[in-house]
PDB file of C-alpha atoms in Angstrom:
ATOM      1  CA  MET A 100       0.000   0.000   0.000  1.00 95.00           C
ATOM      2  CA  LYS A 101       1.241   3.476  -0.913  1.00 97.00           C
ATOM      3  CA  ILE A 102       0.006   6.456   1.106  1.00 97.00           C
ATOM      4  CA  GLU A 103       0.815   9.876  -0.338  1.00 98.00           C
ATOM      5  CA  PRO A 104      -0.158  13.173   1.336  1.00 98.00           C
ATOM      6  CA  ILE A 105      -1.023  15.647  -1.420  1.00 98.00           C
ATOM      7  CA  ALA A 106      -1.983  18.881   0.392  1.00 98.00           C
ATOM      8  CA  PHE A 107      -1.904  19.669   4.121  1.00 98.00           C
ATOM      9  CA  GLU A 108      -1.186  22.557   6.495  1.00 98.00           C
ATOM     10  CA  SER A 109       2.403  21.363   6.826  1.00 98.00           C
ATOM     11  CA  LEU A 110       2.644  21.792   3.056  1.00 98.00           C
ATOM     12  CA  GLY A 111       1.308  25.338   3.258  1.00 98.00           C
ATOM     13  CA  VAL A 112      -2.479  25.197   2.772  1.00 98.00           C
ATOM     14  CA  ARG A 113      -5.697  24.123   4.444  1.00 98.00           C
ATOM     15  CA  SER A 114      -6.368  20.571   3.256  1.00 98.00           C
ATOM     16  CA  GLN A 115      -6.136  16.876   4.063  1.00 98.00           C
ATOM     17  CA  ALA A 116      -5.984  15.570   0.495  1.00 98.00           C
ATOM     18  CA  THR A 117      -4.497  12.065   0.585  1.00 98.00           C
ATOM     19  CA  LEU A 118      -3.909   9.436  -2.096  1.00 98.00           C
ATOM     20  CA  VAL A 119      -3.994   5.760  -1.121  1.00 98.00           C
ATOM     21  CA  GLU A 120      -2.902   3.243  -3.724  1.00 98.00           C
ATOM     22  CA  THR A 121      -3.244  -0.535  -3.404  1.00 97.00           C
ATOM     23  CA  LYS A 122      -2.737  -3.364  -5.897  1.00 96.00           C
ATOM     24  CA  ASP A 123      -6.408  -3.016  -6.864  1.00 97.00           C
ATOM     25  CA  VAL A 124      -7.432   0.623  -6.685  1.00 98.00           C
ATOM     26  CA  ARG A 125      -6.293   4.226  -6.316  1.00 98.00           C
ATOM     27  CA  ILE A 126      -8.297   6.267  -3.808  1.00 98.00           C
ATOM     28  CA  LEU A 127      -8.117  10.042  -3.407  1.00 98.00           C
ATOM     29  CA  ILE A 128      -9.646  11.336  -0.174  1.00 98.00           C
ATOM     30  CA  ASP A 129     -10.929  14.921   0.161  1.00 98.00           C
ATOM     31  CA  PRO A 130      -9.538  16.413  -3.081  1.00 98.00           C
ATOM     32  CA  ALA A 131      -9.803  20.098  -2.149  1.00 98.00           C
ATOM     33  CA  VAL A 132      -7.667  22.954  -0.891  1.00 98.00           C
ATOM     34  CA  SER A 133      -8.309  26.383   0.656  1.00 97.00           C
ATOM     35  CA  LEU A 134      -6.740  29.229   2.635  1.00 97.00           C
ATOM     36  CA  ALA A 135      -7.809  31.116   5.746  1.00 97.00           C
ATOM     37  CA  PRO A 136      -9.541  34.286   4.486  1.00 96.00           C
ATOM     38  CA  ARG A 137      -8.122  36.166   7.496  1.00 96.00           C
ATOM     39  CA  ARG A 138      -5.456  35.263  10.059  1.00 97.00           C
ATOM     40  CA  TYR A 139      -4.072  37.806  12.544  1.00 97.00           C
ATOM     41  CA  GLY A 140      -6.326  40.258  10.722  1.00 97.00           C
ATOM     42  CA  LEU A 141      -4.356  39.671   7.506  1.00 98.00           C
ATOM     43  CA  PRO A 142      -5.477  38.277   4.137  1.00 97.00           C
ATOM     44  CA  PRO A 143      -3.561  35.461   2.417  1.00 97.00           C
ATOM     45  CA  HIS A 144       0.008  36.225   1.446  1.00 98.00           C
ATOM     46  CA  ARG A 145       1.229  35.846  -2.122  1.00 98.00           C
ATOM     47  CA  ILE A 146       3.347  32.837  -1.091  1.00 98.00           C
ATOM     48  CA  GLU A 147       0.243  31.121   0.307  1.00 98.00           C
ATOM     49  CA  VAL A 148      -1.696  31.715  -2.914  1.00 97.00           C
ATOM     50  CA  ASP A 149       1.209  30.495  -5.052  1.00 97.00           C
ATOM     51  CA  THR A 150       1.382  27.357  -2.895  1.00 98.00           C
ATOM     52  CA  LEU A 151      -2.373  26.796  -3.186  1.00 97.00           C
ATOM     53  CA  VAL A 152      -2.181  27.044  -6.986  1.00 97.00           C
ATOM     54  CA  GLU A 153       0.665  24.526  -7.054  1.00 97.00           C
ATOM     55  CA  LEU A 154      -1.153  22.055  -4.802  1.00 97.00           C
ATOM     56  CA  ALA A 155      -4.517  22.506  -6.549  1.00 97.00           C
ATOM     57  CA  LYS A 156      -2.741  21.497  -9.746  1.00 96.00           C
ATOM     58  CA  LYS A 157      -1.269  18.462  -8.013  1.00 97.00           C
ATOM     59  CA  ILE A 158      -4.686  17.434  -6.640  1.00 97.00           C
ATOM     60  CA  THR A 159      -6.093  17.730 -10.159  1.00 96.00           C
ATOM     61  CA  GLU A 160      -3.309  15.568 -11.558  1.00 96.00           C
ATOM     62  CA  LYS A 161      -3.672  12.915  -8.860  1.00 97.00           C
ATOM     63  CA  ALA A 162      -7.454  12.855  -9.299  1.00 96.00           C
ATOM     64  CA  ARG A 163      -6.984  11.963 -12.953  1.00 93.00           C
ATOM     65  CA  GLU A 164      -5.034   8.881 -11.849  1.00 94.00           C
ATOM     66  CA  ALA A 165      -7.541   7.861  -9.160  1.00 98.00           C
ATOM     67  CA  ASP A 166     -10.375   5.348  -9.505  1.00 98.00           C
ATOM     68  CA  VAL A 167     -12.290   6.386  -6.379  1.00 98.00           C
ATOM     69  CA  LEU A 168     -12.786   9.861  -4.916  1.00 98.00           C
ATOM     70  CA  ILE A 169     -14.062  10.246  -1.344  1.00 98.00           C
ATOM     71  CA  VAL A 170     -15.557  13.365   0.263  1.00 98.00           C
ATOM     72  CA  THR A 171     -15.776  13.095   4.057  1.00 98.00           C
ATOM     73  CA  HIS A 172     -17.793  16.296   4.607  1.00 98.00           C
ATOM     74  CA  TYR A 173     -18.708  19.584   2.996  1.00 98.00           C
ATOM     75  CA  HIS A 174     -16.196  22.134   4.257  1.00 97.00           C
ATOM     76  CA  TYR A 175     -14.306  23.810   1.420  1.00 96.00           C
ATOM     77  CA  ASP A 176     -10.917  22.430   2.439  1.00 97.00           C
ATOM     78  CA  HIS A 177     -12.392  18.935   1.924  1.00 98.00           C
ATOM     79  CA  HIS A 178     -14.726  19.319  -1.051  1.00 98.00           C
ATOM     80  CA  ASP A 179     -14.893  21.702  -4.008  1.00 97.00           C
ATOM     81  CA  PRO A 180     -17.815  22.283  -6.404  1.00 96.00           C
ATOM     82  CA  GLY A 181     -15.420  23.728  -8.965  1.00 95.00           C
ATOM     83  CA  TYR A 182     -14.109  26.906  -7.349  1.00 94.00           C
ATOM     84  CA  VAL A 183     -10.420  25.974  -7.108  1.00 96.00           C
ATOM     85  CA  VAL A 184     -10.139  22.348  -8.228  1.00 96.00           C
ATOM     86  CA  PRO A 185     -12.071  21.636 -11.455  1.00 96.00           C
ATOM     87  CA  LYS A 186     -15.259  19.620 -10.997  1.00 96.00           C
ATOM     88  CA  GLU A 187     -14.196  17.513 -13.989  1.00 96.00           C
ATOM     89  CA  ILE A 188     -11.967  15.488 -11.657  1.00 97.00           C
ATOM     90  CA  TYR A 189     -15.129  13.528 -10.790  1.00 97.00           C
ATOM     91  CA  ARG A 190     -15.764  12.415 -14.360  1.00 97.00           C
ATOM     92  CA  ASP A 191     -16.041   8.618 -14.722  1.00 97.00           C
ATOM     93  CA  LYS A 192     -15.001   8.048 -11.097  1.00 98.00           C
ATOM     94  CA  VAL A 193     -16.632   6.099  -8.303  1.00 98.00           C
ATOM     95  CA  VAL A 194     -17.494   8.856  -5.810  1.00 98.00           C
ATOM     96  CA  LEU A 195     -18.182   8.098  -2.138  1.00 98.00           C
ATOM     97  CA  VAL A 196     -19.601  11.032  -0.183  1.00 98.00           C
ATOM     98  CA  LYS A 197     -20.870  11.935   3.259  1.00 98.00           C
ATOM     99  CA  ASN A 198     -24.671  11.507   3.247  1.00 98.00           C
ATOM    100  CA  PRO A 199     -26.039  15.033   2.638  1.00 97.00           C
ATOM    101  CA  GLU A 200     -29.408  14.212   4.168  1.00 96.00           C
ATOM    102  CA  SER A 201     -28.591  12.988   7.680  1.00 96.00           C
ATOM    103  CA  TYR A 202     -26.163  13.873  10.484  1.00 96.00           C
ATOM    104  CA  ILE A 203     -25.339  17.177   8.849  1.00 96.00           C
ATOM    105  CA  ASN A 204     -25.537  20.785   9.988  1.00 95.00           C
ATOM    106  CA  PRO A 205     -27.640  23.419   8.159  1.00 94.00           C
ATOM    107  CA  SER A 206     -24.838  25.167   6.235  1.00 94.00           C
ATOM    108  CA  GLN A 207     -23.620  21.882   4.763  1.00 95.00           C
ATOM    109  CA  GLY A 208     -26.985  20.139   4.397  1.00 94.00           C
ATOM    110  CA  LYS A 209     -28.969  23.007   2.895  1.00 95.00           C
ATOM    111  CA  VAL A 210     -26.307  24.858   0.928  1.00 96.00           C
ATOM    112  CA  ARG A 211     -22.922  23.252   0.381  1.00 97.00           C
ATOM    113  CA  ALA A 212     -23.775  19.595  -0.193  1.00 97.00           C
ATOM    114  CA  PRO A 213     -26.634  20.315  -2.653  1.00 97.00           C
ATOM    115  CA  LYS A 214     -24.448  22.806  -4.539  1.00 97.00           C
ATOM    116  CA  PHE A 215     -21.634  20.253  -4.777  1.00 98.00           C
ATOM    117  CA  LEU A 216     -23.896  17.422  -5.922  1.00 98.00           C
ATOM    118  CA  ARG A 217     -25.504  19.673  -8.547  1.00 97.00           C
ATOM    119  CA  ALA A 218     -22.064  20.717  -9.770  1.00 97.00           C
ATOM    120  CA  ILE A 219     -20.842  17.169 -10.357  1.00 98.00           C
ATOM    121  CA  LYS A 220     -24.179  15.762 -11.574  1.00 97.00           C
ATOM    122  CA  GLY A 221     -23.687  13.508 -14.576  1.00 97.00           C
ATOM    123  CA  LEU A 222     -19.905  13.322 -14.190  1.00 97.00           C
ATOM    124  CA  PRO A 223     -19.213  10.319 -11.897  1.00 98.00           C
ATOM    125  CA  LYS A 224     -19.620   6.734 -12.932  1.00 97.00           C
ATOM    126  CA  GLU A 225     -21.307   6.177  -9.576  1.00 97.00           C
ATOM    127  CA  ILE A 226     -22.161   8.248  -6.496  1.00 98.00           C
ATOM    128  CA  SER A 227     -22.731   6.504  -3.177  1.00 98.00           C
ATOM    129  CA  TYR A 228     -23.711   7.917   0.215  1.00 98.00           C
ATOM    130  CA  ALA A 229     -20.988   6.155   2.157  1.00 98.00           C
ATOM    131  CA  ASP A 230     -21.914   6.584   5.831  1.00 98.00           C
ATOM    132  CA  GLY A 231     -21.510   3.267   7.682  1.00 98.00           C
ATOM    133  CA  LYS A 232     -20.953   1.257   4.491  1.00 98.00           C
ATOM    134  CA  GLU A 233     -18.303  -1.145   3.235  1.00 98.00           C
ATOM    135  CA  TYR A 234     -16.901  -1.324  -0.301  1.00 98.00           C
ATOM    136  CA  ARG A 235     -14.575  -3.827  -1.976  1.00 98.00           C
ATOM    137  CA  PHE A 236     -12.318  -3.367  -4.967  1.00 97.00           C
ATOM    138  CA  GLY A 237     -10.577  -6.661  -5.592  1.00 97.00           C
ATOM    139  CA  ASN A 238      -8.852  -7.511  -2.316  1.00 96.00           C
ATOM    140  CA  THR A 239      -9.018  -3.920  -1.094  1.00 98.00           C
ATOM    141  CA  ARG A 240     -11.619  -3.179   1.539  1.00 98.00           C
ATOM    142  CA  ILE A 241     -12.940   0.333   2.274  1.00 98.00           C
ATOM    143  CA  LEU A 242     -14.884   0.620   5.505  1.00 98.00           C
ATOM    144  CA  VAL A 243     -16.580   3.931   6.274  1.00 98.00           C
ATOM    145  CA  SER A 244     -17.604   4.921   9.783  1.00 98.00           C
ATOM    146  CA  HIS A 245     -20.988   6.132  10.861  1.00 97.00           C
ATOM    147  CA  PRO A 246     -20.923   9.943  11.113  1.00 97.00           C
ATOM    148  CA  VAL A 247     -19.063  11.439  14.066  1.00 96.00           C
ATOM    149  CA  PRO A 248     -19.079  15.095  15.174  1.00 95.00           C
ATOM    150  CA  HIS A 249     -16.656  17.547  13.618  1.00 94.00           C
ATOM    151  CA  GLY A 250     -14.737  17.907  16.879  1.00 90.00           C
ATOM    152  CA  ALA A 251     -16.345  18.621  20.235  1.00 85.00           C
ATOM    153  CA  ASP A 252     -19.069  20.901  18.859  1.00 81.00           C
ATOM    154  CA  VAL A 253     -21.797  19.286  16.723  1.00 85.00           C
ATOM    155  CA  ARG A 254     -22.714  22.712  15.356  1.00 85.00           C
ATOM    156  CA  LEU A 255     -19.797  22.257  12.944  1.00 87.00           C
ATOM    157  CA  GLY A 256     -21.522  19.177  11.558  1.00 94.00           C
ATOM    158  CA  TYR A 257     -20.413  15.579  11.140  1.00 97.00           C
ATOM    159  CA  VAL A 258     -17.732  13.719   9.206  1.00 97.00           C
ATOM    160  CA  ILE A 259     -17.146  10.177   8.038  1.00 98.00           C
ATOM    161  CA  GLN A 260     -13.884   8.373   8.790  1.00 98.00           C
ATOM    162  CA  VAL A 261     -12.330   6.065   6.190  1.00 98.00           C
ATOM    163  CA  PHE A 262     -10.489   2.783   6.820  1.00 98.00           C
ATOM    164  CA  ILE A 263      -8.696   1.091   3.912  1.00 98.00           C
ATOM    165  CA  LYS A 264      -7.182  -2.378   4.176  1.00 98.00           C
ATOM    166  CA  ASP A 265      -5.131  -4.337   1.661  1.00 96.00           C
ATOM    167  CA  GLY A 266      -3.665  -7.565   2.975  1.00 92.00           C
ATOM    168  CA  ASP A 267      -1.599  -6.803   6.058  1.00 92.00           C
ATOM    169  CA  SER A 268      -1.492  -3.053   5.366  1.00 96.00           C
ATOM    170  CA  SER A 269      -4.164  -0.640   6.534  1.00 98.00           C
ATOM    171  CA  VAL A 270      -4.713   3.090   6.919  1.00 98.00           C
ATOM    172  CA  LEU A 271      -7.366   5.087   8.715  1.00 98.00           C
ATOM    173  CA  PHE A 272      -8.198   8.645   7.682  1.00 98.00           C
ATOM    174  CA  THR A 273     -10.024  10.341  10.556  1.00 97.00           C
ATOM    175  CA  SER A 274     -11.100  13.472   8.680  1.00 97.00           C
ATOM    176  CA  ASP A 275     -11.893  16.471  10.903  1.00 96.00           C
ATOM    177  CA  VAL A 276     -12.243  15.031  14.402  1.00 94.00           C
ATOM    178  CA  GLU A 277     -10.040  17.730  15.942  1.00 92.00           C
ATOM    179  CA  GLY A 278      -7.867  15.396  17.967  1.00 88.00           C
ATOM    180  CA  VAL A 279     -10.471  12.785  18.963  1.00 89.00           C
ATOM    181  CA  PRO A 280     -12.112  14.720  21.854  1.00 90.00           C
ATOM    182  CA  SER A 281     -14.585  11.946  22.769  1.00 90.00           C
ATOM    183  CA  GLU A 282     -15.046   8.175  22.888  1.00 92.00           C
ATOM    184  CA  GLU A 283     -17.240   8.491  19.816  1.00 91.00           C
ATOM    185  CA  HIS A 284     -14.176   9.654  17.864  1.00 93.00           C
ATOM    186  CA  VAL A 285     -11.761   7.109  19.340  1.00 94.00           C
ATOM    187  CA  LYS A 286     -13.918   4.027  18.793  1.00 95.00           C
ATOM    188  CA  PHE A 287     -13.503   3.564  15.026  1.00 96.00           C
ATOM    189  CA  THR A 288      -9.709   3.571  15.263  1.00 96.00           C
ATOM    190  CA  LEU A 289      -9.674   1.149  18.185  1.00 96.00           C
ATOM    191  CA  ASP A 290     -12.116  -1.156  16.381  1.00 96.00           C
ATOM    192  CA  THR A 291     -10.278  -1.215  13.034  1.00 97.00           C
ATOM    193  CA  LYS A 292      -6.691  -1.243  14.393  1.00 96.00           C
ATOM    194  CA  PRO A 293      -4.906   0.397  11.434  1.00 97.00           C
ATOM    195  CA  ASN A 294      -1.132   0.342  10.896  1.00 96.00           C
ATOM    196  CA  PHE A 295      -1.140   3.914   9.606  1.00 98.00           C
ATOM    197  CA  LEU A 296      -3.268   6.785  10.920  1.00 98.00           C
ATOM    198  CA  VAL A 297      -3.887  10.183   9.317  1.00 98.00           C
ATOM    199  CA  ILE A 298      -5.376  12.451  11.984  1.00 97.00           C
ATOM    200  CA  ASP A 299      -5.983  16.186  12.120  1.00 95.00           C
ATOM    201  CA  GLY A 300      -5.112  17.166  15.701  1.00 93.00           C
ATOM    202  CA  PRO A 301      -6.905  19.700  17.930  1.00 95.00           C
ATOM    203  CA  LEU A 302      -7.645  23.360  17.180  1.00 94.00           C
ATOM    204  CA  SER A 303      -5.145  24.435  19.822  1.00 95.00           C
ATOM    205  CA  TYR A 304      -4.704  27.901  18.302  1.00 95.00           C
ATOM    206  CA  LEU A 305      -8.371  28.600  19.129  1.00 94.00           C
ATOM    207  CA  VAL A 306      -8.373  27.601  22.817  1.00 92.00           C
ATOM    208  CA  GLY A 307     -10.854  29.836  24.595  1.00 88.00           C
ATOM    209  CA  ARG A 308     -12.923  30.281  21.432  1.00 87.00           C
ATOM    210  CA  ALA A 309     -13.512  26.989  19.600  1.00 82.00           C
ATOM    211  CA  LEU A 310     -12.564  24.698  22.490  1.00 87.00           C
ATOM    212  CA  THR A 311     -11.706  24.812  26.183  1.00 90.00           C
ATOM    213  CA  GLU A 312      -8.366  23.960  27.753  1.00 92.00           C
ATOM    214  CA  ASP A 313      -9.987  20.832  29.231  1.00 92.00           C
ATOM    215  CA  GLN A 314     -11.213  19.728  25.793  1.00 91.00           C
ATOM    216  CA  LEU A 315      -7.734  20.264  24.399  1.00 93.00           C
ATOM    217  CA  GLN A 316      -6.163  18.087  27.094  1.00 94.00           C
ATOM    218  CA  VAL A 317      -8.765  15.338  26.590  1.00 94.00           C
ATOM    219  CA  SER A 318      -8.051  15.364  22.852  1.00 95.00           C
ATOM    220  CA  VAL A 319      -4.316  14.994  23.354  1.00 95.00           C
ATOM    221  CA  LYS A 320      -4.796  12.223  25.934  1.00 95.00           C
ATOM    222  CA  ASN A 321      -7.040  10.353  23.502  1.00 96.00           C
ATOM    223  CA  MET A 322      -4.406  10.711  20.797  1.00 96.00           C
ATOM    224  CA  GLU A 323      -1.920   9.213  23.228  1.00 96.00           C
ATOM    225  CA  ARG A 324      -4.303   6.268  23.681  1.00 95.00           C
ATOM    226  CA  LEU A 325      -4.356   5.756  19.930  1.00 96.00           C
ATOM    227  CA  ALA A 326      -0.559   5.812  19.832  1.00 95.00           C
ATOM    228  CA  LYS A 327      -0.598   2.834  22.205  1.00 94.00           C
ATOM    229  CA  SER A 328      -3.212   0.892  20.191  1.00 92.00           C
ATOM    230  CA  GLY A 329      -0.824  -0.889  17.801  1.00 92.00           C
ATOM    231  CA  LEU A 330      -0.107   1.873  15.298  1.00 96.00           C
ATOM    232  CA  GLU A 331       3.147   2.038  13.374  1.00 97.00           C
ATOM    233  CA  THR A 332       2.828   5.560  11.931  1.00 98.00           C
ATOM    234  CA  MET A 333       0.687   8.540  12.923  1.00 98.00           C
ATOM    235  CA  VAL A 334       0.508  11.544  10.602  1.00 98.00           C
ATOM    236  CA  VAL A 335      -0.703  14.456  12.739  1.00 98.00           C
ATOM    237  CA  ASP A 336      -1.461  17.530  10.671  1.00 98.00           C
ATOM    238  CA  HIS A 337      -4.248  19.837   9.469  1.00 97.00           C
ATOM    239  CA  HIS A 338      -5.857  21.832  12.341  1.00 96.00           C
ATOM    240  CA  VAL A 339      -3.054  21.501  14.886  1.00 97.00           C
ATOM    241  CA  LEU A 340      -0.448  22.676  12.346  1.00 98.00           C
ATOM    242  CA  ARG A 341      -2.139  26.091  12.381  1.00 98.00           C
ATOM    243  CA  ASP A 342      -0.428  26.494  15.753  1.00 97.00           C
ATOM    244  CA  LEU A 343       3.255  27.459  15.692  1.00 97.00           C
ATOM    245  CA  LYS A 344       3.642  25.698  19.044  1.00 97.00           C
ATOM    246  CA  TYR A 345       2.104  22.426  17.876  1.00 97.00           C
ATOM    247  CA  ARG A 346       5.075  20.370  19.100  1.00 97.00           C
ATOM    248  CA  GLU A 347       4.643  21.814  22.573  1.00 97.00           C
ATOM    249  CA  VAL A 348       0.902  21.101  22.439  1.00 96.00           C
ATOM    250  CA  LEU A 349       1.606  17.488  21.420  1.00 97.00           C
ATOM    251  CA  SER A 350       4.636  16.941  23.644  1.00 97.00           C
ATOM    252  CA  GLY A 351       2.897  14.221  25.642  1.00 96.00           C
ATOM    253  CA  LEU A 352       1.948  12.422  22.419  1.00 97.00           C
ATOM    254  CA  TYR A 353       5.536  12.504  21.152  1.00 97.00           C
ATOM    255  CA  ASP A 354       6.730  11.006  24.461  1.00 97.00           C
ATOM    256  CA  VAL A 355       4.114   8.229  24.474  1.00 97.00           C
ATOM    257  CA  ALA A 356       4.697   7.446  20.813  1.00 96.00           C
ATOM    258  CA  LYS A 357       8.457   7.181  21.299  1.00 96.00           C
ATOM    259  CA  SER A 358       8.045   4.736  24.176  1.00 96.00           C
ATOM    260  CA  SER A 359       5.523   2.735  22.116  1.00 95.00           C
ATOM    261  CA  GLY A 360       7.661   2.578  18.984  1.00 97.00           C
ATOM    262  CA  VAL A 361       5.239   4.707  16.961  1.00 97.00           C
ATOM    263  CA  LYS A 362       6.419   7.267  14.419  1.00 97.00           C
ATOM    264  CA  VAL A 363       4.584  10.603  14.805  1.00 98.00           C
ATOM    265  CA  THR A 364       5.111  12.877  11.837  1.00 97.00           C
ATOM    266  CA  THR A 365       3.602  15.565   9.633  1.00 98.00           C
ATOM    267  CA  ALA A 366       2.590  15.157   6.007  1.00 98.00           C
ATOM    268  CA  ALA A 367       5.575  17.259   4.936  1.00 98.00           C
ATOM    269  CA  GLU A 368       7.989  15.132   6.967  1.00 97.00           C
ATOM    270  CA  ILE A 369       6.602  11.936   5.429  1.00 96.00           C
ATOM    271  CA  LEU A 370       7.501  13.421   2.045  1.00 97.00           C
ATOM    272  CA  GLY A 371      10.956  14.474   3.260  1.00 96.00           C
ATOM    273  CA  ARG A 372      10.044  18.159   3.021  1.00 96.00           C
ATOM    274  CA  GLU A 373      10.193  21.143   5.353  1.00 94.00           C
ATOM    275  CA  THR A 374       7.107  21.732   7.500  1.00 95.00           C
ATOM    276  CA  LEU A 375       5.888  25.100   6.181  1.00 94.00           C
ATOM    277  CA  GLN A 376       2.953  26.286   8.373  1.00 97.00           C
ATOM    278  CA  LEU A 377       2.428  29.262   6.072  1.00 98.00           C
ATOM    279  CA  GLU A 378      -0.891  30.291   7.642  1.00 98.00           C
ATOM    280  CA  ALA A 379       0.560  30.252  11.140  1.00 98.00           C
ATOM    281  CA  LYS A 380       3.505  32.315   9.866  1.00 98.00           C
ATOM    282  CA  ARG A 381       1.369  34.847   7.987  1.00 98.00           C
ATOM    283  CA  ARG A 382       2.481  37.771  10.180  1.00 98.00           C
ATOM    284  CA  GLU A 383       6.095  36.835   9.524  1.00 98.00           C
ATOM    285  CA  LEU A 384       5.465  36.578   5.769  1.00 98.00           C
ATOM    286  CA  PHE A 385       3.933  40.058   5.664  1.00 98.00           C
ATOM    287  CA  ALA A 386       6.742  41.495   7.800  1.00 98.00           C
ATOM    288  CA  GLN A 387       9.244  40.236   5.231  1.00 98.00           C
ATOM    289  CA  ASP A 388       7.214  41.182   2.160  1.00 98.00           C
ATOM    290  CA  ASN A 389       3.886  43.057   2.252  1.00 98.00           C
ATOM    291  CA  SER A 390       2.311  41.141  -0.637  1.00 98.00           C
ATOM    292  CA  PRO A 391      -1.370  40.311  -0.140  1.00 97.00           C
ATOM    293  CA  ALA A 392      -2.938  38.141  -2.821  1.00 96.00           C
ATOM    294  CA  LYS A 393      -6.209  36.582  -3.884  1.00 94.00           C
ATOM    295  CA  ILE A 394      -6.941  33.151  -5.295  1.00 92.00           C
ATOM    296  CA  PRO A 395      -7.471  33.593  -9.059  1.00 89.00           C
ATOM    297  CA  ARG A 396     -11.201  33.564  -9.793  1.00 83.00           C
ATOM    298  CA  ASN A 397     -10.780  31.367 -12.848  1.00 82.00           C
ATOM    299  CA  LEU A 398      -8.269  28.962 -11.301  1.00 87.00           C
ATOM    300  CA  ALA A 399     -10.424  25.841 -11.714  1.00 85.00           C
ATOM    301  CA  SER A 400     -10.971  26.673 -15.394  1.00 83.00           C
ATOM    302  CA  LEU A 401      -7.274  27.263 -15.932  1.00 79.00           C
ATOM    303  CA  LEU A 402      -6.374  23.949 -14.318  1.00 84.00           C
ATOM    304  CA  ARG A 403      -8.997  22.136 -16.386  1.00 74.00           C
ATOM    305  CA  ILE A 404      -7.640  23.654 -19.597  1.00 57.00           C
ATOM    306  CA  ASP A 405      -4.087  22.846 -18.533  1.00 59.00           C
ATOM    307  CA  GLN A 406      -4.975  19.220 -17.837  1.00 56.00           C
ATOM    308  CA  GLU A 407      -6.861  18.854 -21.118  1.00 54.00           C
ATOM    309  CA  GLY A 408      -3.964  20.435 -22.975  1.00 46.00           C
TER     310      GLY A 408
END
């Protein structure tokens, strides 16, 4: 099994796009990318926009190679109706999506999910509401969890987690659970016992606003439990990498993982690259070069033309 992070916070953008390739099938999870519209009161920096364009192109390229595309929920860093990544990536694919009609908050259920499904209508070979279901492609098994809350606050909606197994190799993609703050989030990992875990980590940079200090500590403790559950590798990225002090936040996890023989890493480190954290360093970027930028309005069209060309 080959597991390739495509776009993550440690690579400079908001995303969890991940490609999983087995002997039977190529699966691209959450093929989307975005930027924080404001951070520290600042808009995106030119370097962030340039990085987003580069990674949107890579997502588009990898989607062309994939057989199955999975959308775990309807936040714009996880799905795209054609704003940044061209909707044509869904053409002739098997598409597994979070059920838009149950366990979903109003903004996703009434606006985003319907807009997305209208945008890709007629493109996929097959669309399946994946919540709680199992799929097989040759000897590759895809098991999808029942919906779990997007972190500690159900007002942010629900996500589906994805477990993929091929022979003795297995990976679990938690989606946005914000560092497994409850037993409901922990259970799927403990039940499936993956070798490789891709997890997003808590929103530590928003303590006091999006979560309490107690919720943060519970999340980290639960991540430590997962590190002792038989894992070999744990990619911790996405939300927690928006915090410049993420290593300090996760210090207990690093200690537990080391004693348990588990490798804890970022997506960038897995790829042998520098961990960028461009959003978290936005103030620093503007101090060095005051260059605000906007995502090109026609980016998806440009990428589609480029791919067709």
